mmCIF file of N, CA and C in Angstrom:
data_model
loop_
_atom_site.group_PDB
_atom_site.id
_atom_site.type_symbol
_atom_site.label_atom_id
_atom_site.label_comp_id
_atom_site.label_asym_id
_atom_site.label_seq_id
_atom_site.Cartn_x
_atom_site.Cartn_y
_atom_site.Cartn_z
ATOM 1 N N UNK A 509 -153.072 28.776 47.205
ATOM 2 C CA UNK A 509 -153.722 29.975 47.682
ATOM 3 C C UNK A 509 -153.181 31.194 46.936
ATOM 4 N N UNK A 510 -152.025 31.128 46.359
ATOM 5 C CA UNK A 510 -151.453 32.278 45.640
ATOM 6 C C UNK A 510 -152.234 32.617 44.370
ATOM 7 N N UNK A 511 -153.060 31.704 43.883
ATOM 8 C CA UNK A 511 -153.782 32.006 42.658
ATOM 9 C C UNK A 511 -155.145 32.628 42.911
ATOM 10 N N UNK A 512 -155.603 32.604 44.185
ATOM 11 C CA UNK A 512 -156.874 33.242 44.509
ATOM 12 C C UNK A 512 -156.753 34.713 44.697
ATOM 13 N N UNK A 513 -157.824 35.495 44.528
ATOM 14 C CA UNK A 513 -157.710 36.955 44.747
ATOM 15 C C UNK A 513 -157.349 37.249 46.172
ATOM 16 N N UNK A 514 -156.475 38.241 46.367
ATOM 17 C CA UNK A 514 -156.094 38.624 47.719
ATOM 18 C C UNK A 514 -157.039 39.662 48.276
ATOM 19 N N UNK A 515 -157.736 40.383 47.413
ATOM 20 C CA UNK A 515 -158.755 41.322 47.823
ATOM 21 C C UNK A 515 -159.782 41.418 46.669
ATOM 22 N N UNK A 516 -160.947 41.968 47.023
ATOM 23 C CA UNK A 516 -162.026 42.082 46.037
ATOM 24 C C UNK A 516 -162.362 43.534 45.906
ATOM 25 N N UNK A 517 -162.747 43.923 44.655
ATOM 26 C CA UNK A 517 -163.173 45.286 44.436
ATOM 27 C C UNK A 517 -164.432 45.636 45.184
ATOM 28 N N UNK A 518 -164.625 46.880 45.483
ATOM 29 C CA UNK A 518 -165.853 47.323 46.147
ATOM 30 C C UNK A 518 -167.060 47.050 45.228
ATOM 31 N N UNK A 519 -168.201 46.710 45.799
ATOM 32 C CA UNK A 519 -169.415 46.531 45.060
ATOM 33 C C UNK A 519 -170.348 47.702 45.385
ATOM 34 N N UNK A 520 -170.667 48.488 44.369
ATOM 35 C CA UNK A 520 -171.432 49.718 44.573
ATOM 36 C C UNK A 520 -172.923 49.594 44.362
ATOM 37 N N UNK A 521 -173.373 48.624 43.578
ATOM 38 C CA UNK A 521 -174.786 48.550 43.230
ATOM 39 C C UNK A 521 -175.611 47.948 44.389
ATOM 40 N N UNK A 522 -176.899 48.223 44.349
ATOM 41 C CA UNK A 522 -177.845 47.674 45.292
ATOM 42 C C UNK A 522 -178.208 46.236 44.856
ATOM 43 N N UNK A 523 -178.321 45.305 45.817
ATOM 44 C CA UNK A 523 -178.730 43.942 45.550
ATOM 45 C C UNK A 523 -180.132 43.769 46.114
ATOM 46 N N UNK A 524 -181.139 43.484 45.261
ATOM 47 C CA UNK A 524 -182.463 43.206 45.793
ATOM 48 C C UNK A 524 -182.419 41.996 46.750
ATOM 49 N N UNK A 525 -183.302 42.041 47.771
ATOM 50 C CA UNK A 525 -183.318 40.971 48.754
ATOM 51 C C UNK A 525 -183.552 39.602 48.106
ATOM 52 N N UNK A 526 -184.376 39.587 47.043
ATOM 53 C CA UNK A 526 -184.633 38.293 46.387
ATOM 54 C C UNK A 526 -183.400 37.731 45.719
ATOM 55 N N UNK A 527 -182.493 38.582 45.289
ATOM 56 C CA UNK A 527 -181.229 38.160 44.686
ATOM 57 C C UNK A 527 -180.223 37.726 45.769
ATOM 58 N N UNK A 528 -180.179 38.504 46.854
ATOM 59 C CA UNK A 528 -179.235 38.206 47.949
ATOM 60 C C UNK A 528 -179.646 36.930 48.673
ATOM 61 N N UNK A 529 -180.886 36.485 48.538
ATOM 62 C CA UNK A 529 -181.348 35.281 49.227
ATOM 63 C C UNK A 529 -180.848 34.005 48.530
ATOM 64 N N UNK A 530 -180.312 34.117 47.323
ATOM 65 C CA UNK A 530 -179.874 32.948 46.564
ATOM 66 C C UNK A 530 -178.366 33.005 46.308
ATOM 67 N N UNK A 531 -177.811 31.906 45.910
ATOM 68 C CA UNK A 531 -176.433 31.948 45.387
ATOM 69 C C UNK A 531 -176.520 31.997 43.904
ATOM 70 N N UNK A 532 -175.488 32.540 43.279
ATOM 71 C CA UNK A 532 -175.454 32.750 41.809
ATOM 72 C C UNK A 532 -174.162 32.170 41.285
ATOM 73 N N UNK A 533 -174.281 31.391 40.179
ATOM 74 C CA UNK A 533 -173.130 30.730 39.634
ATOM 75 C C UNK A 533 -172.701 31.363 38.300
ATOM 76 N N UNK A 534 -171.414 31.429 38.101
ATOM 77 C CA UNK A 534 -170.799 32.005 36.905
ATOM 78 C C UNK A 534 -169.670 31.112 36.422
ATOM 79 N N UNK A 535 -169.458 31.079 35.142
ATOM 80 C CA UNK A 535 -168.223 30.548 34.591
ATOM 81 C C UNK A 535 -167.330 31.737 34.310
ATOM 82 N N UNK A 536 -166.072 31.668 34.702
ATOM 83 C CA UNK A 536 -165.126 32.763 34.606
ATOM 84 C C UNK A 536 -163.883 32.293 33.889
ATOM 85 N N UNK A 537 -163.514 33.014 32.852
ATOM 86 C CA UNK A 537 -162.279 32.727 32.147
ATOM 87 C C UNK A 537 -161.182 33.659 32.698
ATOM 88 N N UNK A 538 -160.131 33.032 33.206
ATOM 89 C CA UNK A 538 -158.973 33.766 33.718
ATOM 90 C C UNK A 538 -157.929 33.794 32.615
ATOM 91 N N UNK A 539 -157.398 34.995 32.372
ATOM 92 C CA UNK A 539 -156.335 35.193 31.348
ATOM 93 C C UNK A 539 -155.001 35.316 31.996
ATOM 94 N N UNK A 540 -154.003 35.695 31.198
ATOM 95 C CA UNK A 540 -152.660 35.874 31.724
ATOM 96 C C UNK A 540 -152.623 36.937 32.839
ATOM 97 N N UNK A 541 -151.819 36.691 33.809
ATOM 98 C CA UNK A 541 -151.689 37.661 34.926
ATOM 99 C C UNK A 541 -152.852 37.675 35.891
ATOM 100 N N UNK A 542 -153.785 36.712 35.780
ATOM 101 C CA UNK A 542 -154.846 36.625 36.732
ATOM 102 C C UNK A 542 -156.053 37.523 36.416
ATOM 103 N N UNK A 543 -156.059 38.119 35.251
ATOM 104 C CA UNK A 543 -157.162 38.993 34.888
ATOM 105 C C UNK A 543 -158.371 38.173 34.376
ATOM 106 N N UNK A 544 -159.568 38.600 34.737
ATOM 107 C CA UNK A 544 -160.761 37.979 34.221
ATOM 108 C C UNK A 544 -160.990 38.532 32.804
ATOM 109 N N UNK A 545 -161.071 37.621 31.837
ATOM 110 C CA UNK A 545 -161.306 38.076 30.468
ATOM 111 C C UNK A 545 -162.696 37.796 29.972
ATOM 112 N N UNK A 546 -163.432 36.954 30.666
ATOM 113 C CA UNK A 546 -164.833 36.693 30.297
ATOM 114 C C UNK A 546 -165.539 36.094 31.510
ATOM 115 N N UNK A 547 -166.816 36.430 31.626
ATOM 116 C CA UNK A 547 -167.644 35.826 32.681
ATOM 117 C C UNK A 547 -169.018 35.610 32.132
ATOM 118 N N UNK A 548 -169.619 34.500 32.497
ATOM 119 C CA UNK A 548 -170.926 34.114 31.971
ATOM 120 C C UNK A 548 -171.771 33.581 33.094
ATOM 121 N N UNK A 549 -172.924 34.263 33.375
ATOM 122 C CA UNK A 549 -173.802 33.752 34.411
ATOM 123 C C UNK A 549 -174.428 32.408 33.961
ATOM 124 N N UNK A 550 -174.571 31.491 34.888
ATOM 125 C CA UNK A 550 -175.180 30.212 34.583
ATOM 126 C C UNK A 550 -176.657 30.177 34.997
ATOM 127 N N UNK A 551 -177.083 31.099 35.816
ATOM 128 C CA UNK A 551 -178.469 31.121 36.298
ATOM 129 C C UNK A 551 -179.252 32.180 35.508
ATOM 130 N N UNK A 552 -180.520 31.912 35.280
ATOM 131 C CA UNK A 552 -181.385 32.849 34.583
ATOM 132 C C UNK A 552 -182.179 33.700 35.557
ATOM 133 N N UNK A 553 -182.460 34.915 35.106
ATOM 134 C CA UNK A 553 -183.269 35.834 35.897
ATOM 135 C C UNK A 553 -184.756 35.618 35.568
ATOM 136 N N UNK A 554 -185.586 35.845 36.560
ATOM 137 C CA UNK A 554 -187.007 35.727 36.391
ATOM 138 C C UNK A 554 -187.703 37.079 36.138
ATOM 139 N N UNK A 555 -187.005 38.149 36.389
ATOM 140 C CA UNK A 555 -187.598 39.449 36.255
ATOM 141 C C UNK A 555 -186.539 40.508 35.926
ATOM 142 N N UNK A 556 -186.949 41.730 35.662
ATOM 143 C CA UNK A 556 -186.025 42.766 35.246
ATOM 144 C C UNK A 556 -185.047 43.139 36.384
ATOM 145 N N UNK A 557 -185.531 43.207 37.598
ATOM 146 C CA UNK A 557 -184.632 43.561 38.718
ATOM 147 C C UNK A 557 -183.522 42.543 38.917
ATOM 148 N N UNK A 558 -183.869 41.259 38.747
ATOM 149 C CA UNK A 558 -182.889 40.217 38.871
ATOM 150 C C UNK A 558 -181.918 40.244 37.690
ATOM 151 N N UNK A 559 -182.408 40.531 36.513
ATOM 152 C CA UNK A 559 -181.545 40.649 35.351
ATOM 153 C C UNK A 559 -180.517 41.751 35.542
ATOM 154 N N UNK A 560 -180.958 42.880 36.031
ATOM 155 C CA UNK A 560 -180.073 44.026 36.316
ATOM 156 C C UNK A 560 -179.038 43.657 37.361
ATOM 157 N N UNK A 561 -179.499 42.976 38.434
ATOM 158 C CA UNK A 561 -178.540 42.586 39.485
ATOM 159 C C UNK A 561 -177.505 41.581 38.977
ATOM 160 N N UNK A 562 -177.900 40.650 38.142
ATOM 161 C CA UNK A 562 -176.927 39.681 37.582
ATOM 162 C C UNK A 562 -175.937 40.393 36.689
ATOM 163 N N UNK A 563 -176.401 41.376 35.906
ATOM 164 C CA UNK A 563 -175.484 42.150 35.085
ATOM 165 C C UNK A 563 -174.465 42.883 35.940
ATOM 166 N N UNK A 564 -174.926 43.443 37.088
ATOM 167 C CA UNK A 564 -174.000 44.118 37.978
ATOM 168 C C UNK A 564 -173.014 43.160 38.588
ATOM 169 N N UNK A 565 -173.483 41.979 38.972
ATOM 170 C CA UNK A 565 -172.546 40.984 39.522
ATOM 171 C C UNK A 565 -171.530 40.538 38.492
ATOM 172 N N UNK A 566 -171.971 40.432 37.225
ATOM 173 C CA UNK A 566 -171.048 40.044 36.165
ATOM 174 C C UNK A 566 -169.995 41.107 35.944
ATOM 175 N N UNK A 567 -170.373 42.394 35.982
ATOM 176 C CA UNK A 567 -169.389 43.495 35.871
ATOM 177 C C UNK A 567 -168.414 43.456 37.021
ATOM 178 N N UNK A 568 -168.934 43.194 38.222
ATOM 179 C CA UNK A 568 -168.061 43.117 39.391
ATOM 180 C C UNK A 568 -167.038 41.978 39.258
ATOM 181 N N UNK A 569 -167.499 40.787 38.863
ATOM 182 C CA UNK A 569 -166.605 39.669 38.669
ATOM 183 C C UNK A 569 -165.523 40.046 37.645
ATOM 184 N N UNK A 570 -165.855 40.809 36.635
ATOM 185 C CA UNK A 570 -164.911 41.225 35.624
ATOM 186 C C UNK A 570 -163.783 42.094 36.190
ATOM 187 N N UNK A 571 -163.996 42.697 37.382
ATOM 188 C CA UNK A 571 -162.934 43.548 38.000
ATOM 189 C C UNK A 571 -162.102 42.762 39.010
ATOM 190 N N UNK A 572 -162.495 41.532 39.301
ATOM 191 C CA UNK A 572 -161.702 40.718 40.236
ATOM 192 C C UNK A 572 -160.371 40.365 39.591
ATOM 193 N N UNK A 573 -159.291 40.438 40.339
ATOM 194 C CA UNK A 573 -157.984 40.029 39.846
ATOM 195 C C UNK A 573 -157.499 38.814 40.655
ATOM 196 N N UNK A 574 -157.238 37.743 39.965
ATOM 197 C CA UNK A 574 -156.731 36.533 40.591
ATOM 198 C C UNK A 574 -155.203 36.707 40.758
ATOM 199 N N UNK A 575 -154.613 35.863 41.590
ATOM 200 C CA UNK A 575 -153.162 35.918 41.800
ATOM 201 C C UNK A 575 -152.415 35.609 40.514
ATOM 202 N N UNK A 576 -151.194 36.110 40.412
ATOM 203 C CA UNK A 576 -150.398 35.953 39.205
ATOM 204 C C UNK A 576 -150.085 34.504 38.904
ATOM 205 N N UNK A 577 -150.218 33.620 39.886
ATOM 206 C CA UNK A 577 -149.929 32.195 39.626
ATOM 207 C C UNK A 577 -151.173 31.448 39.131
ATOM 208 N N UNK A 578 -152.293 32.160 38.986
ATOM 209 C CA UNK A 578 -153.538 31.524 38.500
ATOM 210 C C UNK A 578 -153.315 31.069 37.031
ATOM 211 N N UNK A 579 -153.671 29.853 36.758
ATOM 212 C CA UNK A 579 -153.494 29.333 35.388
ATOM 213 C C UNK A 579 -154.631 29.854 34.517
ATOM 214 N N UNK A 580 -154.309 30.334 33.319
ATOM 215 C CA UNK A 580 -155.369 30.740 32.403
ATOM 216 C C UNK A 580 -156.294 29.605 32.092
ATOM 217 N N UNK A 581 -157.585 29.931 31.996
ATOM 218 C CA UNK A 581 -158.601 28.943 31.683
ATOM 219 C C UNK A 581 -159.899 29.269 32.403
ATOM 220 N N UNK A 582 -160.860 28.363 32.277
ATOM 221 C CA UNK A 582 -162.181 28.550 32.862
ATOM 222 C C UNK A 582 -162.301 27.917 34.228
ATOM 223 N N UNK A 583 -163.018 28.612 35.142
ATOM 224 C CA UNK A 583 -163.330 28.078 36.456
ATOM 225 C C UNK A 583 -164.807 28.368 36.746
ATOM 226 N N UNK A 584 -165.398 27.628 37.638
ATOM 227 C CA UNK A 584 -166.728 27.932 38.119
ATOM 228 C C UNK A 584 -166.622 28.757 39.412
ATOM 229 N N UNK A 585 -167.470 29.778 39.522
ATOM 230 C CA UNK A 585 -167.520 30.642 40.687
ATOM 231 C C UNK A 585 -168.943 30.736 41.201
ATOM 232 N N UNK A 586 -169.133 30.568 42.471
ATOM 233 C CA UNK A 586 -170.444 30.713 43.086
ATOM 234 C C UNK A 586 -170.414 31.901 44.062
ATOM 235 N N UNK A 587 -171.336 32.845 43.876
ATOM 236 C CA UNK A 587 -171.417 33.983 44.768
ATOM 237 C C UNK A 587 -172.547 33.713 45.778
ATOM 238 N N UNK A 588 -172.194 33.834 47.070
ATOM 239 C CA UNK A 588 -173.159 33.623 48.150
ATOM 240 C C UNK A 588 -173.110 34.885 48.992
ATOM 241 N N UNK A 589 -174.271 35.391 49.360
ATOM 242 C CA UNK A 589 -174.366 36.592 50.144
ATOM 243 C C UNK A 589 -174.554 36.257 51.589
ATOM 244 N N UNK A 590 -173.780 36.910 52.461
ATOM 245 C CA UNK A 590 -173.943 36.744 53.901
ATOM 246 C C UNK A 590 -174.033 38.146 54.502
ATOM 247 N N UNK A 591 -174.618 38.224 55.640
ATOM 248 C CA UNK A 591 -174.765 39.508 56.311
ATOM 249 C C UNK A 591 -173.563 39.722 57.219
ATOM 250 N N UNK A 592 -172.824 40.834 56.982
ATOM 251 C CA UNK A 592 -171.661 41.137 57.827
ATOM 252 C C UNK A 592 -172.068 41.900 59.087
ATOM 253 N N UNK A 593 -171.254 41.716 60.129
ATOM 254 C CA UNK A 593 -171.569 42.428 61.380
ATOM 255 C C UNK A 593 -170.533 43.458 61.667
#
């Protein structure tokens, strides 16, 4: 558990309902110290709004910091949206 992020950065962009209704997969390369050094979406967008949303999600993933015990290398990440109360 020490290698997982302890908190997540705020997400400022709007997510279209069509994007929030699906899960989105990314490959993420973790570098030294738990920093994300590269992220690549695995799913393709069907329209411009979805393309923009995926780009925003990719930027957000780039700001996530994993724990210092995270081993450098690639991992798969799936983003799933839920409604908070």
